[in-house]
Structures are given as structure tokens and as C-alpha cells.
Amino acid sequence: MSLYQSFGVDPIINACGSVTRLGGAPMSPEVLKAFQEAASEWVPLEQLQAAASKKIAAHTGAEAGLVTSGAAGALTLGTAAILAGHNMRRIEQLPHCDEFPHEFIIAREQRSGYDHAVRAAGARLVEVGFNEIVSNAGVRRTESWEYAAAITENTAGIVYVHAADSQPALPEVVEVARQHQLPVLVDAAGELPPRDNLKAILATGADLVVFSGGKAIRGPQSTGLLCGKRELISSAALQMLDMDDHFELWQPPADLIDTSLFQGLPRHGIGRALKVSKEEIIALLTALELFASGAYDEQNQEFQSWLEMIGEELELAQVHATCYLATPVSNERWPLLDIHIDEEAVGTAFKVCQRLRQGTPPIYVGHAGLHEGMLTINPLCLTAQDARTLAVRLCEELK
Ligand SMILES: *Cc1c(COP(=O)(O)O)cnc(C)c1O
């Protein structure tokens, strides 16, 4: 019996990838070993975060960094840092910030449920641009002058969601922000691989960049990275770390928190609810090392062979579906298998997806293309045995 079954929960086959809903990315044996070893000793967390900052800086080219509770936690902390800096009154007031600039400009087309993490710190989002291409009412996307035109004395910063085709390009937005001495907070949670993005996004001059630790980096799914300007990371650390000490004794590493900026010891900040454990910090740093070194790349060949096998099995079984194996150009990425199903013959993709989830074992496939009649197989969280089971179940459902 699996551990989860002993708690009354059936494990699933995850053909969906590193999604949070299903438990995140697989952790390598090195990462798990580091997690376990880290649990057997104790360290002051401010010292550990200061050491993490140096590692993160080395991998990203940022001045400093922080291990956070997911990219979402990093967005809240980054926003809190921009809003409050080292102002003790503001730190205490968050998320209430009527007394000081608290508006963040964001392109309307970049809004998503994740910006709740920015609003959670107290920021108010001010939208610019339209979504005219989606509404089929125009041909232009957001333009950088629209950010400039929206800046007022209430503006605290700009939030930018990074994607390969984001418009306007990040350097243009950073330029507008520079001209008005405003910080830019970039959500790049899922923008790895390519590995280059660890450095390239910060190299645009963005003040803070957020990455998820539980996606391609394959750290604990509850972790993330906040990296960028030293002062802002310092404020974020201060608002996250536990503050239950005496001012006379408080000696955080000076490169993380400069105590001379304070007249007393701040209370727990808004980020105290977003704490990370020593084990999570060590595990994420171990995973970051593996990711950045390219250690995960060699597994992509194996992933490819599993998807080829599934495609061949489906073809042999003459199922009511056509497979398309998308082999990536870069060896940093793993392939995906798209299965276009004949909905007349076997029911809608939604129905097939549901039958797979309700089967034994439950199987969760990628569901981004259901409206187009397509299932996607992401091999990241599969084992060789899972891949065989998946092939059998797909043949049954698509026959
Ligand atoms: C996944 C994701 C997040 C959240 O990341 P977590 O590490 O799960 O908190 C935020 N923003 C975007 C764009 C994402 O894709």
C-alpha cells in the first residue's frame, strides 16, 4: 500500500507536468537527500537566507535573492518590499497603504489570478492597454507609452508578467520605469527553461524577478525565488523573517539586513505568513544548482522514448485519435505528446479526460487543449511504468 493510501488518498498518474494542483515537479534524489539532511541540524534562518542570497545571486546575476513560499509568495513579498522599503510605520501598516503611493501599473492583457498575490500586500492595480486582439476589436497590443501616461504621484511600481511573446518587450517597460524612477516587479514564475532566463530577465534592469521553485527547477513545490536589488530583497527578508528577538541581540548578516537603518526591532511583517523552512531552503538551493548545471537535460531522451512508445501503441491499436509528438529544438526542454481525438467516435475531449481521471489508477492529462479536442501528455512526472499504464488506458478509452 502506498503512503498516501494509508492516509486514504489514491495516488494518480500525473501526465500533466509540474502543476501545483497535482503536487508539483518531481524532486531528484540529491534534492530529497539534502532536504532530509537539513532537517537534522538547526541554523538561524536569517543566516541561512543570507547564504541563499549569495547562491541565488551567483546563479541569476542579481544583487541579492530570497527563497520564498512559491512564486506567488515572492510576488507578495516583492510588492511589500516596494511599498514599504525600510519604513517601519509602513511595514507595520501593510496591507493598508492609503497614506503612501500604492498603485502598480499592469497591462490589462497580463492580468491573471496570480496578481491576487500582488494585491494581497495592499497594492491597487491600475490597468493600461486593452485586449483588442482577443476581443477581435483591434490589431494592437499594449504599448509602452500607455505605462508612462498612467503614472501619477500614487504610482509605486510596475508589475510585468513575462512570457516569450509579452508586449511591450520588458526592456521598453524598464526604460519607462527608469525615466520615472519606479521599480519593476517581474512575474517569471514559469519562464524556465531556457536556463538563460535566470540571468537574461534580470539583465534587462528589472528591479525584482520572481521564479517558481516547484516547476522546472524541481525544488519543493512550495518554494520560489525572489531576486533583484539588494535594498528590496533586504526589505522583503525583513517582512518575512520571524522577528521574535530583542533589538540588543538582533544581528542578522549585514549584507541581508542593515540594522543601522532601524531604531528598534520591527514586529512580524506581512510576509510572516509566507515562511519557508530550513529544509525547503536547502532543497531548493540544491535543485537550483542541478537545474542551472544542466543536470536534468539527459532525462529528456528517456521522456522522448516514452512518448514515442505511447504514440506507437495508439497507432497499433488503431484508436480514434491522431498523435503529434512535438520534439523541442533545445535539449533543455522535454517533448510533449498531443493527442487529437475523434470526438464523434469516442466522445468529447472533456469526457475522455474525465473518464481517465475517474479510472483506476486515476490519470490526469494536460487539459489546455480540451476545447480543441486535444489531450496533452507531459512526461515530467511519469515513471517508465506510468508510461506503460498510460498507453494501455489511452488505448482503452480511445478505441
Ligand atoms: C505558476 C505561476 C505562478 C505561481 O507560482 P508558484 O510557485 O506556484 O507560487 C505565478 N505566476 C505565473 C505566471 C505562474 O505560471
Short mmCIF file of C-alpha atoms and ligand atoms in Angstrom, two decimals:
data_model
loop_
_atom_site.label_atom_id
_atom_site.label_comp_id
_atom_site.label_asym_id
_atom_site.label_seq_id
_atom_site.Cartn_x
_atom_site.Cartn_y
_atom_site.Cartn_z
CA MET A 1 0.00 0.00 0.00
CA SER A 2 1.31 3.44 -0.85
CA LEU A 3 1.91 6.01 1.89
CA TYR A 4 -0.90 8.12 0.50
CA GLN A 5 -3.28 5.16 0.53
CA SER A 6 -2.54 4.64 4.21
CA PHE A 7 -3.98 8.14 4.64
CA GLY A 8 -6.96 7.28 2.46
CA VAL A 9 -5.87 9.05 -0.75
CA ASP A 10 -5.20 7.24 -4.02
CA PRO A 11 -2.06 8.30 -5.90
CA ILE A 12 -2.62 9.29 -9.52
CA ILE A 13 -0.62 9.13 -12.72
CA ASN A 14 0.36 12.73 -13.41
CA ALA A 15 0.72 13.28 -17.17
CA CYS A 16 0.11 16.99 -16.70
CA GLY A 17 3.58 18.20 -15.65
CA SER A 18 4.67 20.30 -12.69
CA VAL A 19 1.25 21.71 -11.87
CA THR A 20 0.54 22.79 -8.31
CA ARG A 21 -2.91 21.17 -8.23
CA LEU A 22 -1.32 17.73 -8.60
CA GLY A 23 1.69 18.19 -6.38
CA GLY A 24 4.35 20.00 -8.42
CA ALA A 25 7.54 18.73 -10.04
CA PRO A 26 9.48 15.56 -9.17
CA MET A 27 12.43 16.15 -6.83
CA SER A 28 15.70 14.38 -7.65
CA PRO A 29 17.32 12.01 -5.11
CA GLU A 30 20.00 14.67 -4.38
CA VAL A 31 17.31 17.19 -3.50
CA LEU A 32 15.46 14.74 -1.25
CA LYS A 33 18.70 13.78 0.48
CA ALA A 34 19.54 17.44 1.07
CA PHE A 35 16.04 18.02 2.49
CA GLN A 36 16.47 15.14 4.93
CA GLU A 37 19.98 16.16 6.00
CA ALA A 38 18.87 19.74 6.52
CA ALA A 39 16.23 18.52 8.97
CA SER A 40 18.81 17.04 11.34
CA GLU A 41 20.53 20.32 12.32
CA TRP A 42 19.40 23.84 13.24
CA VAL A 43 20.55 27.21 11.91
CA PRO A 44 19.30 30.79 12.37
CA LEU A 45 17.07 31.36 9.35
CA GLU A 46 18.36 34.89 8.73
CA GLN A 47 21.85 33.44 8.31
CA LEU A 48 20.54 30.73 6.02
CA GLN A 49 18.62 33.24 3.88
CA ALA A 50 21.75 35.42 3.67
CA ALA A 51 23.71 32.40 2.41
CA ALA A 52 20.87 31.59 0.00
CA SER A 53 21.02 35.17 -1.23
CA LYS A 54 24.65 34.70 -2.31
CA LYS A 55 23.86 31.43 -4.15
CA ILE A 56 20.85 32.94 -5.87
CA ALA A 57 22.89 35.99 -6.83
CA ALA A 58 25.57 33.78 -8.37
CA HIS A 59 23.00 31.91 -10.48
CA THR A 60 20.96 34.92 -11.56
CA GLY A 61 23.34 37.84 -11.67
CA ALA A 62 21.07 39.66 -9.20
CA GLU A 63 22.50 41.70 -6.32
CA ALA A 64 20.61 39.52 -3.85
CA GLY A 65 17.89 36.89 -3.54
CA LEU A 66 15.49 35.19 -1.18
CA VAL A 67 13.90 31.76 -1.01
CA THR A 68 10.15 32.30 -0.80
CA SER A 69 6.94 30.32 -0.46
CA GLY A 70 6.42 29.82 -4.19
CA ALA A 71 6.50 32.44 -6.91
CA ALA A 72 3.17 33.68 -5.56
CA GLY A 73 4.72 34.29 -2.13
CA ALA A 74 7.59 36.07 -3.88
CA LEU A 75 5.11 38.37 -5.65
CA THR A 76 3.52 39.35 -2.33
CA LEU A 77 6.92 39.90 -0.69
CA GLY A 78 8.29 41.83 -3.67
CA THR A 79 5.23 44.07 -3.64
CA ALA A 80 5.54 44.57 0.13
CA ALA A 81 9.21 45.49 -0.30
CA ILE A 82 8.39 48.10 -2.95
CA LEU A 83 5.51 49.52 -0.89
CA ALA A 84 7.25 49.73 2.48
CA GLY A 85 11.03 49.65 1.91
CA HIS A 86 12.65 50.06 5.33
CA ASN A 87 9.95 52.39 6.66
CA MET A 88 8.87 50.80 9.94
CA ARG A 89 5.50 52.51 10.01
CA ARG A 90 4.65 51.28 6.52
CA ILE A 91 5.93 47.78 7.30
CA GLU A 92 3.54 47.71 10.28
CA GLN A 93 0.61 49.10 8.26
CA LEU A 94 0.58 46.73 5.29
CA PRO A 95 -1.73 45.79 3.60
CA HIS A 96 -3.30 49.17 4.44
CA CYS A 97 -1.46 51.75 2.38
CA ASP A 98 -3.76 54.71 1.76
CA GLU A 99 -1.12 57.03 3.27
CA PHE A 100 1.56 56.36 0.66
CA PRO A 101 1.90 55.51 -3.06
CA HIS A 102 0.45 52.05 -3.63
CA GLU A 103 -0.65 51.78 -7.25
CA PHE A 104 1.03 49.26 -9.53
CA ILE A 105 0.59 49.62 -13.27
CA ILE A 106 -0.09 46.40 -15.20
CA ALA A 107 -1.06 45.69 -18.80
CA ARG A 108 -4.69 44.58 -18.92
CA GLU A 109 -3.73 41.61 -21.11
CA GLN A 110 -1.23 40.45 -18.43
CA ARG A 111 -3.78 40.17 -15.65
CA SER A 112 -4.40 36.73 -14.14
CA GLY A 113 -5.43 35.06 -10.92
CA TYR A 114 -1.81 35.24 -9.81
CA ASP A 115 -1.96 39.03 -9.47
CA HIS A 116 -4.02 38.40 -6.34
CA ALA A 117 -0.60 37.82 -4.75
CA VAL A 118 0.38 41.41 -5.63
CA ARG A 119 -2.92 42.83 -4.35
CA ALA A 120 -2.56 40.82 -1.14
CA ALA A 121 0.27 43.11 0.00
CA GLY A 122 -2.08 46.11 -0.32
CA ALA A 123 -1.26 47.27 -3.84
CA ARG A 124 -4.01 48.52 -6.11
CA LEU A 125 -3.64 47.53 -9.76
CA VAL A 126 -4.06 50.18 -12.43
CA GLU A 127 -4.64 48.62 -15.85
CA VAL A 128 -3.27 50.00 -19.08
CA GLY A 129 -3.81 48.93 -22.67
CA PHE A 130 -6.66 46.81 -23.95
CA ASN A 131 -7.06 43.25 -25.04
CA GLU A 132 -8.21 44.15 -28.54
CA ILE A 133 -6.81 41.16 -30.35
CA VAL A 134 -8.70 38.73 -28.09
CA SER A 135 -11.87 40.83 -28.36
CA ASN A 136 -11.34 41.00 -32.13
CA ALA A 137 -11.72 44.77 -31.95
CA GLY A 138 -8.27 45.94 -32.99
CA VAL A 139 -4.78 44.95 -34.07
CA ARG A 140 -2.50 46.49 -31.43
CA ARG A 141 -1.30 45.18 -28.09
CA THR A 142 -0.22 47.22 -25.06
CA GLU A 143 2.32 49.95 -25.90
CA SER A 144 4.96 51.42 -23.59
CA TRP A 145 3.62 55.00 -23.78
CA GLU A 146 0.48 53.73 -22.06
CA TYR A 147 2.51 52.86 -18.96
CA ALA A 148 4.12 56.32 -18.98
CA ALA A 149 0.75 58.03 -19.38
CA ALA A 150 -0.71 56.19 -16.37
CA ILE A 151 1.99 57.26 -13.87
CA THR A 152 0.79 59.58 -11.10
CA GLU A 153 2.07 60.53 -7.61
CA ASN A 154 0.22 57.43 -6.35
CA THR A 155 2.24 55.04 -8.52
CA ALA A 156 4.52 52.74 -6.54
CA GLY A 157 5.74 50.50 -9.35
CA ILE A 158 5.04 48.41 -12.43
CA VAL A 159 4.15 44.69 -12.49
CA TYR A 160 5.09 42.81 -15.64
CA VAL A 161 4.23 39.21 -16.49
CA HIS A 162 6.98 37.68 -18.58
CA ALA A 163 6.19 35.38 -21.49
CA ALA A 164 8.13 34.64 -24.67
CA ASP A 165 5.76 36.93 -26.60
CA SER A 166 4.92 39.55 -23.95
CA GLN A 167 4.26 43.01 -25.38
CA PRO A 168 5.70 45.56 -25.00
CA ALA A 169 9.09 43.88 -24.52
CA LEU A 170 10.39 44.09 -20.96
CA PRO A 171 13.36 46.42 -21.79
CA GLU A 172 10.89 49.04 -23.06
CA VAL A 173 8.88 48.89 -19.86
CA VAL A 174 12.05 49.05 -17.75
CA GLU A 175 13.06 52.15 -19.70
CA VAL A 176 9.77 53.90 -18.91
CA ALA A 177 10.15 52.93 -15.25
CA ARG A 178 13.75 54.26 -15.18
CA GLN A 179 12.64 57.61 -16.53
CA HIS A 180 10.17 57.91 -13.64
CA GLN A 181 12.38 56.24 -11.01
CA LEU A 182 9.87 53.47 -10.44
CA PRO A 183 10.68 49.81 -9.73
CA VAL A 184 9.57 46.93 -12.00
CA LEU A 185 8.45 43.63 -10.47
CA VAL A 186 8.51 40.77 -12.99
CA ASP A 187 6.49 37.57 -12.68
CA ALA A 188 8.65 34.99 -14.50
CA ALA A 189 7.30 32.06 -12.47
CA GLY A 190 7.14 29.60 -15.36
CA GLU A 191 9.77 31.12 -17.65
CA LEU A 192 12.36 28.37 -17.13
CA PRO A 193 13.69 26.73 -19.24
CA PRO A 194 15.54 28.26 -21.01
CA ARG A 195 18.22 28.40 -18.30
CA ASP A 196 19.40 31.68 -19.83
CA ASN A 197 16.30 33.34 -18.41
CA LEU A 198 17.76 33.00 -14.90
CA LYS A 199 20.09 35.83 -15.90
CA ALA A 200 18.54 37.39 -19.00
CA ILE A 201 15.36 38.71 -17.37
CA LEU A 202 17.30 40.48 -14.59
CA ALA A 203 19.79 41.76 -17.14
CA THR A 204 17.05 43.96 -18.60
CA GLY A 205 17.40 46.08 -15.45
CA ALA A 206 14.18 44.86 -13.82
CA ASP A 207 14.33 45.52 -10.08
CA LEU A 208 12.75 42.29 -8.84
CA VAL A 209 12.16 38.99 -10.65
CA VAL A 210 10.16 36.04 -9.40
CA PHE A 211 10.66 32.38 -10.35
CA SER A 212 8.78 29.32 -9.20
CA GLY A 213 10.93 26.75 -7.36
CA GLY A 214 8.48 23.91 -7.92
CA LYS A 215 8.32 23.98 -11.71
CA ALA A 216 11.36 23.36 -13.95
CA ILE A 217 13.85 23.92 -11.11
CA ARG A 218 12.23 20.85 -9.47
CA GLY A 219 12.59 22.03 -5.90
CA PRO A 220 9.87 21.59 -3.27
CA GLN A 221 6.63 22.74 -4.90
CA SER A 222 6.06 25.16 -2.04
CA THR A 223 9.19 27.18 -2.89
CA GLY A 224 10.08 30.12 -5.11
CA LEU A 225 12.77 32.70 -5.73
CA LEU A 226 12.69 36.47 -5.38
CA CYS A 227 15.81 38.09 -6.84
CA GLY A 228 16.93 41.60 -7.59
CA LYS A 229 18.06 44.84 -5.96
CA ARG A 230 19.74 44.43 -2.57
CA GLU A 231 17.61 47.03 -0.79
CA LEU A 232 14.36 45.49 -1.93
CA ILE A 233 15.46 41.95 -1.07
CA SER A 234 16.50 43.25 2.32
CA SER A 235 13.03 44.72 2.91
CA ALA A 236 11.37 41.50 1.68
CA ALA A 237 13.52 39.41 4.04
CA LEU A 238 12.70 41.70 6.94
CA GLN A 239 8.97 41.43 6.28
CA MET A 240 9.12 37.64 6.00
CA LEU A 241 11.52 36.52 8.73
CA ASP A 242 10.38 35.82 12.28
CA MET A 243 11.12 38.89 14.43
CA ASP A 244 10.70 37.44 17.90
CA ASP A 245 14.03 38.60 19.36
CA HIS A 246 15.49 41.55 21.29
CA PHE A 247 16.83 44.56 19.40
CA GLU A 248 20.05 44.46 21.51
CA LEU A 249 20.70 40.89 20.40
CA TRP A 250 19.48 41.14 16.80
CA GLN A 251 22.41 40.53 14.47
CA PRO A 252 21.25 39.47 11.02
CA PRO A 253 24.02 39.27 8.39
CA ALA A 254 24.66 42.88 7.33
CA ASP A 255 24.53 42.04 3.61
CA LEU A 256 20.93 40.83 4.10
CA ILE A 257 19.64 43.34 6.66
CA ASP A 258 21.45 46.52 7.74
CA THR A 259 20.34 47.02 11.35
CA SER A 260 21.64 50.61 11.41
CA LEU A 261 18.55 51.54 9.37
CA PHE A 262 16.32 50.78 12.37
CA GLN A 263 15.56 52.42 15.68
CA GLY A 264 14.11 49.20 17.03
CA LEU A 265 13.18 45.69 16.04
CA PRO A 266 10.22 45.59 13.65
CA ARG A 267 7.35 43.24 14.54
CA HIS A 268 6.42 40.32 12.30
CA GLY A 269 5.71 41.70 8.84
CA ILE A 270 3.02 40.83 6.35
CA GLY A 271 5.26 38.11 4.94
CA ARG A 272 5.45 36.21 8.22
CA ALA A 273 2.55 34.15 6.87
CA LEU A 274 4.75 33.15 3.92
CA LYS A 275 7.55 31.44 5.82
CA VAL A 276 9.81 28.76 4.37
CA SER A 277 11.61 26.08 6.36
CA LYS A 278 15.33 25.44 6.53
CA GLU A 279 14.76 22.13 4.72
CA GLU A 280 12.86 23.84 1.90
CA ILE A 281 15.61 26.45 1.52
CA ILE A 282 18.38 23.83 1.30
CA ALA A 283 16.35 21.61 -1.03
CA LEU A 284 15.58 24.48 -3.39
CA LEU A 285 19.21 25.64 -3.49
CA THR A 286 20.27 22.07 -4.27
CA ALA A 287 17.68 21.87 -7.04
CA LEU A 288 18.72 25.26 -8.41
CA GLU A 289 22.30 24.02 -8.66
CA LEU A 290 21.14 20.94 -10.62
CA PHE A 291 18.86 22.93 -12.90
CA ALA A 292 21.48 25.59 -13.64
CA SER A 293 24.17 22.99 -14.36
CA GLY A 294 22.02 21.26 -16.99
CA ALA A 295 21.88 18.04 -14.97
CA TYR A 296 18.23 17.47 -15.89
CA ASP A 297 18.80 17.59 -19.66
CA GLU A 298 19.88 13.98 -20.14
CA GLN A 299 16.48 12.71 -18.94
CA ASN A 300 14.78 14.29 -21.93
CA GLN A 301 15.88 11.41 -24.18
CA GLU A 302 14.08 8.96 -21.93
CA PHE A 303 10.98 11.18 -21.87
CA GLN A 304 11.05 11.20 -25.66
CA SER A 305 11.22 7.38 -25.83
CA TRP A 306 8.19 7.02 -23.54
CA LEU A 307 6.11 9.38 -25.66
CA GLU A 308 7.19 7.59 -28.84
CA MET A 309 6.11 4.29 -27.26
CA ILE A 310 2.69 5.71 -26.33
CA GLY A 311 2.25 7.09 -29.86
CA GLU A 312 3.16 3.72 -31.39
CA GLU A 313 0.81 1.80 -29.10
CA LEU A 314 -2.07 4.09 -30.02
CA GLU A 315 -1.32 3.70 -33.70
CA LEU A 316 -1.11 -0.10 -33.43
CA ALA A 317 -4.45 -0.16 -31.62
CA GLN A 318 -5.94 1.96 -34.43
CA VAL A 319 -7.59 4.29 -31.95
CA HIS A 320 -9.86 7.18 -32.92
CA ALA A 321 -7.10 9.75 -32.47
CA THR A 322 -4.01 11.18 -34.13
CA CYS A 323 -0.81 11.79 -32.18
CA TYR A 324 1.62 14.59 -32.71
CA LEU A 325 4.96 14.43 -30.92
CA ALA A 326 6.39 17.91 -30.52
CA THR A 327 10.15 17.46 -30.23
CA PRO A 328 11.72 20.64 -28.88
CA VAL A 329 14.57 22.32 -30.70
CA SER A 330 16.50 22.82 -27.47
CA ASN A 331 17.77 19.89 -25.41
CA GLU A 332 16.84 21.87 -22.29
CA ARG A 333 13.18 21.11 -22.91
CA TRP A 334 11.28 17.87 -22.83
CA PRO A 335 8.88 16.81 -25.58
CA LEU A 336 5.07 16.76 -25.28
CA LEU A 337 2.65 14.40 -26.97
CA ASP A 338 -0.55 15.95 -28.32
CA ILE A 339 -3.43 13.53 -28.92
CA HIS A 340 -6.13 14.90 -31.23
CA ILE A 341 -9.20 12.80 -30.67
CA ASP A 342 -12.07 11.96 -32.97
CA GLU A 343 -14.87 13.34 -30.78
CA GLU A 344 -17.63 11.84 -32.95
CA ALA A 345 -16.29 8.36 -32.24
CA VAL A 346 -15.25 8.45 -28.57
CA GLY A 347 -16.94 11.48 -27.03
CA THR A 348 -15.63 14.94 -26.34
CA ALA A 349 -12.09 15.51 -25.09
CA PHE A 350 -13.67 16.72 -21.83
CA LYS A 351 -15.45 13.37 -21.43
CA VAL A 352 -12.32 11.36 -22.23
CA CYS A 353 -10.33 13.49 -19.78
CA GLN A 354 -12.96 12.88 -17.12
CA ARG A 355 -13.05 9.11 -17.76
CA LEU A 356 -9.25 8.98 -17.39
CA ARG A 357 -9.44 10.86 -14.07
CA GLN A 358 -12.16 8.54 -12.80
CA GLY A 359 -10.41 5.32 -13.88
CA THR A 360 -8.07 3.08 -11.90
CA PRO A 361 -5.48 4.37 -11.40
CA PRO A 362 -6.73 7.94 -11.88
CA ILE A 363 -4.87 9.60 -14.76
CA TYR A 364 -4.57 13.36 -15.20
CA VAL A 365 -3.53 14.52 -18.67
CA GLY A 366 -2.72 18.03 -19.87
CA HIS A 367 -6.02 19.85 -20.35
CA ALA A 368 -5.06 23.10 -22.07
CA GLY A 369 -6.33 21.88 -25.47
CA LEU A 370 -9.60 20.22 -24.46
CA HIS A 371 -11.68 22.86 -26.26
CA GLU A 372 -9.85 21.92 -29.47
CA GLY A 373 -10.42 18.19 -28.88
CA MET A 374 -6.85 17.61 -27.75
CA LEU A 375 -5.23 15.86 -24.77
CA THR A 376 -1.59 16.55 -23.97
CA ILE A 377 0.84 14.12 -22.36
CA ASN A 378 3.60 15.80 -20.36
CA PRO A 379 6.21 13.21 -19.29
CA LEU A 380 7.88 15.22 -16.48
CA CYS A 381 6.17 13.47 -13.56
CA LEU A 382 5.85 9.99 -15.13
CA THR A 383 7.84 6.82 -14.49
CA ALA A 384 8.51 4.16 -17.14
CA GLN A 385 5.77 2.06 -15.54
CA ASP A 386 3.34 5.00 -15.55
CA ALA A 387 4.02 5.49 -19.26
CA ARG A 388 3.08 1.85 -19.98
CA THR A 389 -0.09 2.07 -17.88
CA LEU A 390 -0.95 5.33 -19.62
CA ALA A 391 -0.58 3.72 -23.06
CA VAL A 392 -2.93 0.86 -22.08
CA ARG A 393 -5.55 3.20 -20.60
CA LEU A 394 -5.44 5.58 -23.56
CA CYS A 395 -5.94 2.65 -25.95
CA GLU A 396 -8.97 1.51 -23.92
CA GLU A 397 -10.57 4.96 -23.84
CA LEU A 398 -9.88 5.90 -27.45
CA LYS A 399 -10.74 2.55 -29.06
C1 LIG B 1 2.96 29.09 -11.67
C2 LIG B 1 2.82 30.56 -11.73
C3 LIG B 1 2.78 31.34 -10.56
C4 LIG B 1 2.77 30.72 -9.18
O1 LIG B 1 3.94 30.02 -8.88
P1 LIG B 1 4.03 29.21 -7.50
O2 LIG B 1 5.48 28.86 -7.39
O3 LIG B 1 3.14 28.01 -7.65
O4 LIG B 1 3.57 30.10 -6.40
C5 LIG B 1 2.71 32.71 -10.69
N1 LIG B 1 2.67 33.30 -11.90
C6 LIG B 1 2.69 32.59 -13.05
C7 LIG B 1 2.65 33.32 -14.35
C8 LIG B 1 2.77 31.19 -13.00
O5 LIG B 1 2.81 30.49 -14.14
#
